[in-house]
CSV table of C-alpha atoms in Angstrom, one decimal:
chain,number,residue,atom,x,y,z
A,1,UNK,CA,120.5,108.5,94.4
A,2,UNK,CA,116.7,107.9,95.0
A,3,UNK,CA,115.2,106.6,98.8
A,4,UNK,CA,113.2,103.6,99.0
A,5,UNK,CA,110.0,105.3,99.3
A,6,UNK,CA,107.4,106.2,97.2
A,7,UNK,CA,108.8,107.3,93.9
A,8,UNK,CA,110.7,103.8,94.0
A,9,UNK,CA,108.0,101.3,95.0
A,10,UNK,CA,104.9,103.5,93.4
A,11,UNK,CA,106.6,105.2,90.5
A,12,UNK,CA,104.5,107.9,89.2
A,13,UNK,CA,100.7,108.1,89.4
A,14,UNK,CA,98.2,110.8,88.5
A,15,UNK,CA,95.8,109.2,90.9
A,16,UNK,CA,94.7,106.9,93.7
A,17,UNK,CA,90.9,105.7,94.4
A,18,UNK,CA,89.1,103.2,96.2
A,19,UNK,CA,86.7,101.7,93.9
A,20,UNK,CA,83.3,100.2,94.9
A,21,UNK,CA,80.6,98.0,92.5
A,22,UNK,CA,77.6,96.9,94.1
A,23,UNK,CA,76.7,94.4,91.6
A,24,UNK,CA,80.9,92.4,91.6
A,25,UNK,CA,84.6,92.9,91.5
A,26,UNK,CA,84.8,96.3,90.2
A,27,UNK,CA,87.9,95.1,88.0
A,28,UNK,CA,85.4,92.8,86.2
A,29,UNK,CA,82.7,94.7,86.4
A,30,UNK,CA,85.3,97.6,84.2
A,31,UNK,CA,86.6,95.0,82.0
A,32,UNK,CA,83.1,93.7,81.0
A,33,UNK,CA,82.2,97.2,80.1
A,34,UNK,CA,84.7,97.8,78.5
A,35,UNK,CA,84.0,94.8,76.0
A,36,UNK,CA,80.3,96.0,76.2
A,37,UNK,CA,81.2,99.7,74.6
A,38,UNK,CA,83.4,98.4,72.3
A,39,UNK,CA,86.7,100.5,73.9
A,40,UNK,CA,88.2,97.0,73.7
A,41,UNK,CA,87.9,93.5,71.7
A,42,UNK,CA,89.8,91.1,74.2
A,43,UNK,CA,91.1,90.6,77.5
A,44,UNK,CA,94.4,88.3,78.5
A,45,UNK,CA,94.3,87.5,82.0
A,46,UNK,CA,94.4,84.4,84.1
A,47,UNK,CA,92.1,82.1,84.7
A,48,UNK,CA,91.2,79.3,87.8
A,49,UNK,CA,90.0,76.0,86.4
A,50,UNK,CA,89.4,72.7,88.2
A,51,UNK,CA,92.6,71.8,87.7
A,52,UNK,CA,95.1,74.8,87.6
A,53,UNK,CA,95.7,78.3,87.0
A,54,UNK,CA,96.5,79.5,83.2
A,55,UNK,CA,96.5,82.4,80.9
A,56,UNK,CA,92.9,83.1,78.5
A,57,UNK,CA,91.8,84.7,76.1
A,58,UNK,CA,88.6,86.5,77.2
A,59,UNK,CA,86.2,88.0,74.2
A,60,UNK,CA,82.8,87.8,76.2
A,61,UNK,CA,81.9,89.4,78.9
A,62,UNK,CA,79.6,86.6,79.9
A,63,UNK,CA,82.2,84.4,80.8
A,64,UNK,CA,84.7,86.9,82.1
A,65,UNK,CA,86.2,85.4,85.8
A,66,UNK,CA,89.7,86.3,86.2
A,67,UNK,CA,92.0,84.3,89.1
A,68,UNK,CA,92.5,86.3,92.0
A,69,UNK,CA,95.9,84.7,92.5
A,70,UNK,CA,98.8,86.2,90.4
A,71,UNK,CA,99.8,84.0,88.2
A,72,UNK,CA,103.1,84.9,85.1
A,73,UNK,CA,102.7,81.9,82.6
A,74,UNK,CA,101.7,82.2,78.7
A,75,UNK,CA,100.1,85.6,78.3
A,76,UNK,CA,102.5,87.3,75.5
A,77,UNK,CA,102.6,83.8,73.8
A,78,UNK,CA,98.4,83.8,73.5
A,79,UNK,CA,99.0,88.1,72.8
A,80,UNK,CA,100.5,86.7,69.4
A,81,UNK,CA,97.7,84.3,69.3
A,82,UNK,CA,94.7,86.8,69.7
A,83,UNK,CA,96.6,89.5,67.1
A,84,UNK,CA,98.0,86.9,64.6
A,85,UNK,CA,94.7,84.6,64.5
A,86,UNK,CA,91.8,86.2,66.0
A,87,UNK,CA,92.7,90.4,64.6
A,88,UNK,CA,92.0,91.8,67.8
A,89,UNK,CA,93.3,95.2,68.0
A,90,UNK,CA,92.1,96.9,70.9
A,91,UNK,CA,93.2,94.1,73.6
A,92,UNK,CA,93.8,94.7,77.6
A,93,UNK,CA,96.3,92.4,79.1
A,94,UNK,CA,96.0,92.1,83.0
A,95,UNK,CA,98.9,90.5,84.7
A,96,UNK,CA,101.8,91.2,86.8
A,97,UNK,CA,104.5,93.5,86.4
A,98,UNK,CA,106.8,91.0,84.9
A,99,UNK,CA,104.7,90.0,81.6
A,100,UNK,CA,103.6,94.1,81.2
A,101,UNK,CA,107.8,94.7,81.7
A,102,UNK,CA,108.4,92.3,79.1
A,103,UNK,CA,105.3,93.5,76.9
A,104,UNK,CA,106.7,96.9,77.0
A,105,UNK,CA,109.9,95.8,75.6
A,106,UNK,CA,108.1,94.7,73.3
A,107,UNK,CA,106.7,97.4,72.0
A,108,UNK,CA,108.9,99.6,72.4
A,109,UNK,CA,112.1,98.0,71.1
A,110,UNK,CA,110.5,96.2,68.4
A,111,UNK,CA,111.6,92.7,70.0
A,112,UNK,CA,111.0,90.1,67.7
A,113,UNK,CA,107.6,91.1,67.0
A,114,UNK,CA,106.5,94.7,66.4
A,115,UNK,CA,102.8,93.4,65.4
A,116,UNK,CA,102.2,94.4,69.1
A,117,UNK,CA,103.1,97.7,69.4
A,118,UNK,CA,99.9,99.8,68.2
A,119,UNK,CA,97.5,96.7,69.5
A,120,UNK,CA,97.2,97.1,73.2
A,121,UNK,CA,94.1,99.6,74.4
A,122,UNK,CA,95.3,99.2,78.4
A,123,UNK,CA,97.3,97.3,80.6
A,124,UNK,CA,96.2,97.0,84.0
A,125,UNK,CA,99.0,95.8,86.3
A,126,UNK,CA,98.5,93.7,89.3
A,127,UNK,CA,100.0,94.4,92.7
A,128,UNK,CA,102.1,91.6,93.2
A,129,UNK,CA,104.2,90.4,96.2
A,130,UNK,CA,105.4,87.6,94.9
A,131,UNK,CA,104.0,84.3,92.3
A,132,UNK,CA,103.4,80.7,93.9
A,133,UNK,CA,102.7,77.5,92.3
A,134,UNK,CA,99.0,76.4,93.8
A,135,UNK,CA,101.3,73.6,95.2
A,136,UNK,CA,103.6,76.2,96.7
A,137,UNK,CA,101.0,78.0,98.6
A,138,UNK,CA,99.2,74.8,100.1
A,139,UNK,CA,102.7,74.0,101.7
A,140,UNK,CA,102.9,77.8,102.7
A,141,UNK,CA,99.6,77.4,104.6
A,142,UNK,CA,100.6,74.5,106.1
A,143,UNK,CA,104.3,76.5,107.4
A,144,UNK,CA,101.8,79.3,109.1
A,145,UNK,CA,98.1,77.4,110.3
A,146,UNK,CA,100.0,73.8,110.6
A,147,UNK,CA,97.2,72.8,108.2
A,148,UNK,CA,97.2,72.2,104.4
A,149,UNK,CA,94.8,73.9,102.8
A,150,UNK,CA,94.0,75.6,98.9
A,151,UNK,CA,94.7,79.1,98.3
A,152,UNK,CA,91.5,80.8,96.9
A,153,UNK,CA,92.9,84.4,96.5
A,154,UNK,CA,95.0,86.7,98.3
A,155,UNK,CA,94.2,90.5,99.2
A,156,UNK,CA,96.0,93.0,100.8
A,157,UNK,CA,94.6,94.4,104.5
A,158,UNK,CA,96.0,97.3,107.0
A,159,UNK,CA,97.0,94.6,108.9
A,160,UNK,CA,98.9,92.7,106.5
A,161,UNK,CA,99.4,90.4,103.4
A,162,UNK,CA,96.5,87.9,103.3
A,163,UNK,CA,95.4,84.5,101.9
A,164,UNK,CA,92.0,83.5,101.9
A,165,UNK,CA,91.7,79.5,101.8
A,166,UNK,CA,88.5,77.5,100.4
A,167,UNK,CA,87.4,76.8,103.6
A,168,UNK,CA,87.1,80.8,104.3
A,169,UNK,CA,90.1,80.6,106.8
A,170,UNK,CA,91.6,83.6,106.1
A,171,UNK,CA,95.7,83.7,107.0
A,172,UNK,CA,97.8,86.8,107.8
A,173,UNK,CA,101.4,86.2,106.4
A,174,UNK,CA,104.4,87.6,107.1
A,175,UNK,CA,107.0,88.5,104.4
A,176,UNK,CA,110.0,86.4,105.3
A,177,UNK,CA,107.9,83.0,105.0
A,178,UNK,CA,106.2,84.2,101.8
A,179,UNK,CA,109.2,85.0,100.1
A,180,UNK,CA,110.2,81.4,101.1
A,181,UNK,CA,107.4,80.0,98.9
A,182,UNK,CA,107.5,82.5,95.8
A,183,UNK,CA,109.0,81.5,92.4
A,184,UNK,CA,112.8,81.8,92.0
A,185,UNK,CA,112.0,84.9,89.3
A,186,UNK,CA,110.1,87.2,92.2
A,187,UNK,CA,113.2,87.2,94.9
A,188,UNK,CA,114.5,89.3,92.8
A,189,UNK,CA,112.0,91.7,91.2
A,190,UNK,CA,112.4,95.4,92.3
A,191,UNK,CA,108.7,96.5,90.3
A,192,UNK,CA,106.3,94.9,92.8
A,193,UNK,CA,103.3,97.6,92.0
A,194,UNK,CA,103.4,97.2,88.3
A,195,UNK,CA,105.2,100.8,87.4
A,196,UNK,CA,104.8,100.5,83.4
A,197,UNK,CA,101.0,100.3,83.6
A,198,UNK,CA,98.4,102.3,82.8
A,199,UNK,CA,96.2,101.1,85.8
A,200,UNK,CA,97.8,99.3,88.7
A,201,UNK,CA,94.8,96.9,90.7
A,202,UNK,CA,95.1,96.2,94.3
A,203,UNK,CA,92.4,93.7,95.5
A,204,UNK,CA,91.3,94.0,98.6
A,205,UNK,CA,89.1,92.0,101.5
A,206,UNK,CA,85.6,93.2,100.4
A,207,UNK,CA,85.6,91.7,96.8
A,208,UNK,CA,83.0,94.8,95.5
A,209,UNK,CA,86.2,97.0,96.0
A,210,UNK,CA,89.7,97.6,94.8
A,211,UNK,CA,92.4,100.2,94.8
A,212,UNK,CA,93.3,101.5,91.7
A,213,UNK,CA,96.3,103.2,91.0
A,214,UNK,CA,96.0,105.5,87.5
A,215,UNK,CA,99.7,106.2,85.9
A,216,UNK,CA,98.4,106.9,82.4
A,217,UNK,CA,96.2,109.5,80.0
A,218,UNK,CA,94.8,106.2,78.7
A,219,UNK,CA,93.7,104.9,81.9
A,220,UNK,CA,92.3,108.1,83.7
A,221,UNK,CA,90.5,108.1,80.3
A,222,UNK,CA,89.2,105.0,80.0
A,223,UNK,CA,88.4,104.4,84.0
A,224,UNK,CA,86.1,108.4,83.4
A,225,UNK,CA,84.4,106.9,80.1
A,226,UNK,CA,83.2,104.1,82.3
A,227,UNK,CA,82.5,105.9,85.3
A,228,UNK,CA,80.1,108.1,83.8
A,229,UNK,CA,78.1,105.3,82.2
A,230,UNK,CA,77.8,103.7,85.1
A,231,UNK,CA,78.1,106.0,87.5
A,232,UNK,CA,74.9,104.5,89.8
A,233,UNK,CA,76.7,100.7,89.7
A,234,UNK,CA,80.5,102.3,90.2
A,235,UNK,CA,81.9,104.3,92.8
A,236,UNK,CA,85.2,105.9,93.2
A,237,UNK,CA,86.8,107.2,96.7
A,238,UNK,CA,89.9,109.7,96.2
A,239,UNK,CA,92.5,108.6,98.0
A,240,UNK,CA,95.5,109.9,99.5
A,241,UNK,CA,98.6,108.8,99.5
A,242,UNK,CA,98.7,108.6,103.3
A,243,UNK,CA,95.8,106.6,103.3
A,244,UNK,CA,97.5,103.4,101.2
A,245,UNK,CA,100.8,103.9,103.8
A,246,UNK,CA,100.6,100.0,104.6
A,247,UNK,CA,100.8,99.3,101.1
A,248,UNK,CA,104.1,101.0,100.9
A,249,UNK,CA,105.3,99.1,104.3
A,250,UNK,CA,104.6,95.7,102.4
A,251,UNK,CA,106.1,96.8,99.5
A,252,UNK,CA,109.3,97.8,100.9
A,253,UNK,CA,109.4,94.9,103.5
A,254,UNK,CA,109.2,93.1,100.2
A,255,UNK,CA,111.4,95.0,98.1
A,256,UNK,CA,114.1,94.5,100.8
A,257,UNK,CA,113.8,90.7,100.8
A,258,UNK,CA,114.7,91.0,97.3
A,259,UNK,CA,117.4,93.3,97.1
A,260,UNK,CA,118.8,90.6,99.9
A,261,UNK,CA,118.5,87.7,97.2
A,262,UNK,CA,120.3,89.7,94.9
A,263,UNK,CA,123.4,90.5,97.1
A,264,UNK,CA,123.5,87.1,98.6
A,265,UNK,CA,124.0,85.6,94.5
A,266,UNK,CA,126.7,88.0,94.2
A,267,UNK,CA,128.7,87.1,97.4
A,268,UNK,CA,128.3,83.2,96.0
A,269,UNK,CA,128.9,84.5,92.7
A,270,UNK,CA,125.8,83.5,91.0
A,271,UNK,CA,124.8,85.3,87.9
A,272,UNK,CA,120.8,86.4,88.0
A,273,UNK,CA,118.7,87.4,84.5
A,274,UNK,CA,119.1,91.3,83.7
A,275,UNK,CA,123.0,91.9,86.4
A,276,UNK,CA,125.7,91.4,84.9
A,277,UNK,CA,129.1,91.5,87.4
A,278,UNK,CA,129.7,95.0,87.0
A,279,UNK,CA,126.4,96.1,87.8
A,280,UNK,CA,126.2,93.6,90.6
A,281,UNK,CA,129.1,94.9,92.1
A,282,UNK,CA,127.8,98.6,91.8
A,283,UNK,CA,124.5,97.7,93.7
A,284,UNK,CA,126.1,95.7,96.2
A,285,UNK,CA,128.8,98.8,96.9
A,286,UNK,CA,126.0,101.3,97.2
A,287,UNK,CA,123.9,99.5,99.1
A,288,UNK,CA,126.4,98.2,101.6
A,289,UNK,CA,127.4,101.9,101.9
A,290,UNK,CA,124.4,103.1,103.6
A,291,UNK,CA,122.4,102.7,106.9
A,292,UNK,CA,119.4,100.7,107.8
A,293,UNK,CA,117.0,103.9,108.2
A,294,UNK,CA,117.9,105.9,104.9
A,295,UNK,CA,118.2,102.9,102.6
A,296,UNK,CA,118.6,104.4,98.9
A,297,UNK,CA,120.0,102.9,95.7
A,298,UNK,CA,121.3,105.0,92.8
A,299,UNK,CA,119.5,104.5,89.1
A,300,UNK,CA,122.0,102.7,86.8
């Protein structure tokens, strides 16, 4: 048995920092060095164009600009692309935990494609509460401020989940009615902070800084190569763990919801990707067996 705390929604970590650029995002601003020093040769992320949000390729740091609205739609598909056409072999991928989960599978398992597994140089996870289509979040705008509006990124805050609009409105949203608008996928996702990464990214109000999480040898190395090159344009704050407590509310507020959307598709007897019935039925015993102020789950 494991508690719903921070083992569960964090996983491990060898550090925590609050990271400051003075020139942009401090995500970019690592990622465009990165391509500058040659530790990598590509970047898959997501991009924002006049028209929608999609996966890119990015090989130049001149027109680096990554979406800050999660988005899971296309990045393994152009991965095969940008191995199998372009020959990268030092690529960072920066998405959610749902494509990195399925990227790691790939790897390690060898599923269906085992020209990934020695071409990733980082993965950099994104905090994610939950995907919406653009769509999605206009109507989800409209549920809290009574006015329809587009979503230009969202950030976490002490006080809350956040969405900033394009008009600068920015909106303080509450779990329940997010997990309303979210894709059908994220009710039920239990690795909100991106667990098999080697960084995890948490944007935040101020766009010059960030939270990052470091799980990995490979990302505490990269993130000190970096660092120390541009140590005058990048800043990093150690953090403690008490100090990113409201992150860990969301999380579990979260987390919650979707353990709820899980039980409630095995009293209707729905199946959901990854449960079968047994396993169902063992998580919905367990969980059914303990209070509301020591929630724990066992690992199966």
């Amino acid at each position: 048995m494991i508690r719903l705390d921070k083992q569960f929604l964090f996983g491990k970590f060898k550090g925590i920092f609050e990271v400051y650029c003075k020139e942009e995002n401090p995500l970019h601003f690592v990622l465009k060095k990165m391509l500058e020093k040659e530790l990598i040769d590509g970047i898959i992320g997501t991009t924002h164009d006049e028209k929608s949000l999609k996966a890119k390729l990015f090989t130049n740091s001149n027109n680096l600009e990554l979406s800050s609205i999660s988005f899971n739609g296309g990045q393994i598909s152009l991965l095969k692309k940008a191995i199998q056409k372009y020959r990268l072999k030092k690529i960072a991928v920066v998405a959610p935990s749902c494509i990195l989960d399925g990227l790691n599978k790939t790897q390690y398992y060898g599923i269906g494609c085992n020209w990934v597994k020695t071409a990733i140089a980082l993965k950099i996870g994104i905090l994610c509460l939950g995907v919406a289509t653009e769509e999605s979040l206009k109507y989800e705008v409209l549920d809290i401020a009574q006015k329809k509006s587009k979503v230009r990124r969202s950030y976490v805050a002490e006080e809350g989940f956040i969405l900033e609009t394009v008009e600068g409105t920015k909106i303080k949203v509450d779990m329940e009615t997010h997990h309303h608008y979210v894709n059908s996928a994220c009710k039920y996702c239990l690795n909100l902070s991106a667990r098999g990464s080697d960084i995890t990214y948490v944007p935040l109000e101020d766009k010059k800084r960030a939270i990052f999480i470091i799980r990995s040898e490979r990302g505490w190395r990269t993130l000190s190569i970096v660092q120390k090159a541009f140590s005058q344009k990048l800043q990093f704050k150690f953090l403690n763990y008490s100090d990113i407590k409201y992150l860990e509310d969301l999380l579990k507020k979260k987390v919650i919801l979707n353990i709820d959307s899980i039980l409630e598709r095995v009293d209707i007897g729905l199946p959901a990707p990854k449960w079968n019935n047994n396993r169902f039925r063992k998580f919905y015993r367990i969980w059914n067996s303990i209070n509301e102020i020591n929630i724990e789950e066992e690992v199966f």
